[in-house]
XYZ file of C-alpha atoms in Angstrom:
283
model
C 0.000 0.000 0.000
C 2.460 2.236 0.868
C 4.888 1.750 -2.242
C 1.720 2.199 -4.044
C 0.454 5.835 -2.692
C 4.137 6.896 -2.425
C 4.755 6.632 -6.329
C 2.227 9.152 -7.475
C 3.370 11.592 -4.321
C 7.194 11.370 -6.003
C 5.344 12.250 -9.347
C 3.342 15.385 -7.999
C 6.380 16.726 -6.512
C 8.444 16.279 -9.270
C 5.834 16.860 -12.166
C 2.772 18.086 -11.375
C 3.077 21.439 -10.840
C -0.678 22.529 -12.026
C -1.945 20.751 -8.683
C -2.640 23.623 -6.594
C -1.817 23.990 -3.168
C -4.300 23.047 -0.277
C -7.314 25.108 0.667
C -10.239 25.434 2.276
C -12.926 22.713 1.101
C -16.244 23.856 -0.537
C -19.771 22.375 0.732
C -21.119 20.578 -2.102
C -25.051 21.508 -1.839
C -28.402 20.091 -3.153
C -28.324 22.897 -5.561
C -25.247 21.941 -7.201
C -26.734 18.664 -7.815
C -29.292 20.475 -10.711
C -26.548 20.490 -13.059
C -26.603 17.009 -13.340
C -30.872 17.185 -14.229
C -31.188 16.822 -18.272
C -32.806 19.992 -19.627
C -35.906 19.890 -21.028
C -34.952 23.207 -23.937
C -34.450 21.582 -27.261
C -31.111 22.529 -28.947
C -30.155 22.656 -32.493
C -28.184 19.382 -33.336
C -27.344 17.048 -36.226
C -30.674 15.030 -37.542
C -32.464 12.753 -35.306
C -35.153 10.612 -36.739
C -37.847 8.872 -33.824
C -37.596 5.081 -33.796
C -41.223 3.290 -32.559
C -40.299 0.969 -30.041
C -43.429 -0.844 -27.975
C -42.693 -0.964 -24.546
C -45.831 -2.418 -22.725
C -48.568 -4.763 -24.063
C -51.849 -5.853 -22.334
C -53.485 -8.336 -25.117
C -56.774 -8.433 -22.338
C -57.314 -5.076 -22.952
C -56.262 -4.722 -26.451
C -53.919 -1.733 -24.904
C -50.786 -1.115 -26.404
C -48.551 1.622 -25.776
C -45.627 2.546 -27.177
C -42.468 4.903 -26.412
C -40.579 6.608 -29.459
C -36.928 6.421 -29.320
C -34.409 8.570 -30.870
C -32.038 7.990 -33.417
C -29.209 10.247 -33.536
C -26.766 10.468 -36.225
C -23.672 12.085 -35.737
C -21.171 13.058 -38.571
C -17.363 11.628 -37.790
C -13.718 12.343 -38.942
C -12.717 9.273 -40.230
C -8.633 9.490 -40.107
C -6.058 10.082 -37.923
C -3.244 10.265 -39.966
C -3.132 6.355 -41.289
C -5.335 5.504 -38.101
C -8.848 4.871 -38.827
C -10.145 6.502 -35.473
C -14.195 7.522 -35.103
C -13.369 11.000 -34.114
C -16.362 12.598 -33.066
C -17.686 16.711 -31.866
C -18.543 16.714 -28.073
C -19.932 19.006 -26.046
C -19.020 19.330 -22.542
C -20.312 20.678 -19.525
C -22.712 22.685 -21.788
C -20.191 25.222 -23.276
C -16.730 23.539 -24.800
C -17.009 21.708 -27.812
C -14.082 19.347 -28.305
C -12.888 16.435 -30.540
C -13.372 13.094 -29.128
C -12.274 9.498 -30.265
C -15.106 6.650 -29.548
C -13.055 3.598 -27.815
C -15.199 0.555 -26.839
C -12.297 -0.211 -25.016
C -12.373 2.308 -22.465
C -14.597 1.978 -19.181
C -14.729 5.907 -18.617
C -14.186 8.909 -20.561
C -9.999 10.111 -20.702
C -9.469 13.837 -21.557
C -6.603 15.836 -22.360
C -4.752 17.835 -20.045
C -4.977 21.224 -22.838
C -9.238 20.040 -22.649
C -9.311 19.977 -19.271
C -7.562 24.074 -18.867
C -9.749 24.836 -21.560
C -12.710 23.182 -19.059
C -11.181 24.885 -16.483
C -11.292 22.440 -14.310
C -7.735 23.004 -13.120
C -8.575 26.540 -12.034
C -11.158 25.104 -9.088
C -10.146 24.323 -6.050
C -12.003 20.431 -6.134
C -11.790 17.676 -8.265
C -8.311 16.782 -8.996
C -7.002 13.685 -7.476
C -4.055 12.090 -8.440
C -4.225 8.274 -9.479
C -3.696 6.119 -12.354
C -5.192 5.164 -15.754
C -4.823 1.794 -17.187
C -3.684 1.724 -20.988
C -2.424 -1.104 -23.469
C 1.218 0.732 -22.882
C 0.540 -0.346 -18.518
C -0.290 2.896 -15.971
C -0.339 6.206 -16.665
C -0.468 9.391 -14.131
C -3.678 11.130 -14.102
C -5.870 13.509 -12.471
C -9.720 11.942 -11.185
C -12.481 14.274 -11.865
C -16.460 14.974 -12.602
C -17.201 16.214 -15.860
C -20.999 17.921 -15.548
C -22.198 16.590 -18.726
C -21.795 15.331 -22.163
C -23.812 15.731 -24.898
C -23.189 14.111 -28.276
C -25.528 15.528 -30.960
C -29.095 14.732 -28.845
C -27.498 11.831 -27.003
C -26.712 13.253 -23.837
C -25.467 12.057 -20.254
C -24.778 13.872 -16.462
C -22.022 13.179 -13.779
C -19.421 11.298 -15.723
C -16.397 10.224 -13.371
C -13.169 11.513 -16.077
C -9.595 10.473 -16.198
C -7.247 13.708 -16.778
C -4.141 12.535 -18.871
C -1.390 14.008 -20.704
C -2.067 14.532 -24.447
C -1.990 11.466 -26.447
C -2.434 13.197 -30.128
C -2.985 16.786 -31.776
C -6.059 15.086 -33.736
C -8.716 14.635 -30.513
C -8.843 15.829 -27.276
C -9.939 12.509 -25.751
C -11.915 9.140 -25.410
C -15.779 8.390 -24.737
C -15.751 4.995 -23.226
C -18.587 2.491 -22.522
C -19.830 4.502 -19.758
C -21.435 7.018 -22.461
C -21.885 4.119 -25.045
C -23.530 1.595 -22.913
C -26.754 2.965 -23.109
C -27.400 3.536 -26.610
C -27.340 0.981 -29.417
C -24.232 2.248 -32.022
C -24.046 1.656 -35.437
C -20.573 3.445 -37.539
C -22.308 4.157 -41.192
C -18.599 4.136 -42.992
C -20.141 4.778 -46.133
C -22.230 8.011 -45.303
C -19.059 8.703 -42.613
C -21.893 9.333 -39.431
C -22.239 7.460 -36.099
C -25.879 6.049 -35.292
C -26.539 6.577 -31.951
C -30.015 4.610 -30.984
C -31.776 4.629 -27.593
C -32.313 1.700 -26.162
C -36.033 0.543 -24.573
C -36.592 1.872 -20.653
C -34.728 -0.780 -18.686
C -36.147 -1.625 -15.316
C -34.545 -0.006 -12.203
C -31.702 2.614 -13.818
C -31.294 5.230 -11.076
C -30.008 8.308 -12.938
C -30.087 6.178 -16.019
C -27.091 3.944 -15.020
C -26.892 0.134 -14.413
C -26.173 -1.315 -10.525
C -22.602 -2.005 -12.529
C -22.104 1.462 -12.935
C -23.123 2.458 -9.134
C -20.754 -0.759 -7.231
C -18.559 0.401 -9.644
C -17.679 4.212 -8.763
C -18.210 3.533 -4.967
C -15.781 0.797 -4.854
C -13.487 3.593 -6.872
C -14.086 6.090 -5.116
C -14.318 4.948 -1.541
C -10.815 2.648 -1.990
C -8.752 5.700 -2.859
C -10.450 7.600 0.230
C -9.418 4.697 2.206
C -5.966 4.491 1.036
C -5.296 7.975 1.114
C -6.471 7.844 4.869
C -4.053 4.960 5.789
C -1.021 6.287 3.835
C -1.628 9.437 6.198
C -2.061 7.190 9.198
C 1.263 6.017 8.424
C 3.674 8.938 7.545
C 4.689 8.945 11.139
C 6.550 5.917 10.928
C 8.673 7.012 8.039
C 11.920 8.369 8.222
C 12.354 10.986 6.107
C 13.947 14.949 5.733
C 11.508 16.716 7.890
C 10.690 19.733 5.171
C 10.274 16.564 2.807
C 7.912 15.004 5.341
C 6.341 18.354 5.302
C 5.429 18.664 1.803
C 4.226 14.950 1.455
C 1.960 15.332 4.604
C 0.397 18.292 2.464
C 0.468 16.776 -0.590
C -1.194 13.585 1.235
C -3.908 15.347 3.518
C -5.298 16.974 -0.034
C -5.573 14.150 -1.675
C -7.144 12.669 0.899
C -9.717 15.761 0.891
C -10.614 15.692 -2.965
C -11.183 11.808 -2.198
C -13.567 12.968 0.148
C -14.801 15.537 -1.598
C -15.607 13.375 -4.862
C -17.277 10.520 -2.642
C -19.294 13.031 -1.232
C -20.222 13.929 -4.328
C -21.206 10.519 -5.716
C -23.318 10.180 -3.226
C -24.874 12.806 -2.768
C -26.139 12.228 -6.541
C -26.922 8.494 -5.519
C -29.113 9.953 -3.024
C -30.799 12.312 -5.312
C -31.642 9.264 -7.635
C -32.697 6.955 -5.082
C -29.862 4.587 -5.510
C -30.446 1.265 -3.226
C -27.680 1.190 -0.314
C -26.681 -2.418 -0.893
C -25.160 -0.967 -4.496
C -23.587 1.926 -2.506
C -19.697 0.863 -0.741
C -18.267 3.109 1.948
């Protein structure tokens, strides 16, 4: 454990300089929590055409209803150099519009470090704790954060956990994973050069329209790193070390511990808001 929390302290005081020092924690309110409710204002976006999809039956009555789903249809860039990457326009947190590569072989969204200044996210005093992202090339640094919300074309989702990493090409500014993807059907049209993006049915029981995958998921995340930012603290006092060094890494160490706090809280405060059972919640 401790060879494991010591690593990315080494790396913040070596090379992450845009980490800013330690202040004073903000509450996180109910009223924040409305940024993560979908609008109801219709925006202009590429074409969308309404799929019929019947969602209930009752033959005895001769009832039938039936719930129209979307499907979206969202113009790509179709090379990256010789890669053939599914480079796509997002919009995030309702104002930047950035370049993003689809990758069904991401779990979460990844963005940029340049996306995340232009975000600003490095500019606010929450939301940046240090950890790792797993890659083909092995672990990565990067920076744990809440991106408001993503909207691709009509397709749109709130309060997606985002991996901060250093810039992997001049092309995009990032991945969508299968957190965004899972709950649409996806179809690439190479021939027209658009992504089909096609809402799936109502599923039973989707608290803030995510699976009880998605909800163990993040609380297992997000409480472990609490946890083992909490012990690594609990155990500073048994190292032997330069006191100004042991200085810097208790500081470094009680802020991360803090913005692991601070982005639990934040989980579940939204798990609350969407009536998330406890038995898919881990503290």
């Amino acid at each position: 454990m401790k060879k494991r929390l010591l690593f990315p302290v080494f790396i913040y005081l070596c090379l992450i300089p845009v980490l800013a020092s330690a202040g004073s924690a903000p509450v996180f309110s109910d009223q924040d929590l409305d940024r993560y409710r979908k609008p109801s204002e219709s925006m202009t976006q590429p074409a969308e055409q309404p799929v019929p999809a019947v969602v209930n039956r009752d033959h005895g009555n001769k009832k039938e209803e039936q719930q129209t789903l979307r499907k979206i249809e969202v113009p790509y860039t179709a090379f990256e150099g010789s890669s053939r990457r599914v480079i796509i326009p997002v919009q995030l947190n309702g104002s930047v519009t950035a370049r993003m590569a689809l990758d069904t072989g991401s779990p979460g969204m990844i963005i940029f470090d340049r996306l995340a200044n232009r975000l600003g996210l490095f500019e606010k005093d929450d939301g940046k704790l240090l950890t790792y992202s797993a890659g083909i090339g092995g672990n990565a640094p990067s920076i744990l954060t809440i991106v408001d919300s993503v909207q691709v074309g009509r397709a749109e989702d709130r309060f997606i956990p985002t991996s901060i990493v250093a810039s992997l090409s001049d092309a995009f500014d990032g991945l969508i994973g299968m957190d965004f993807m899972a709950n649409y059907a996806i179809r690439i049209d190479t021939a027209r050069r658009v992504v089909v993006f096609e809402e799936l049915p109502d599923r039973d029981h989707m608290p803030g329209g995510h699976d009880e995958m998605w909800w163990r998921s993040n609380f297992r995340n997000f409480a472990s790193m609490r946890a083992e930012w909490k012990q690594f603290i609990a155990s500073l006092n048994a190292q032997k070390m330069d006191r100004d060094y042991f200085d810097r890494v208790k500081q470094f160490a009680d802020k991360q511990y803090r913005e692991a706090d601070r982005l639990f809280t934040r989980l579940n405060s939204y798990a609350v808001t969407n009536s998330v059972p406890m038995h898919w919640r881990h503290y």
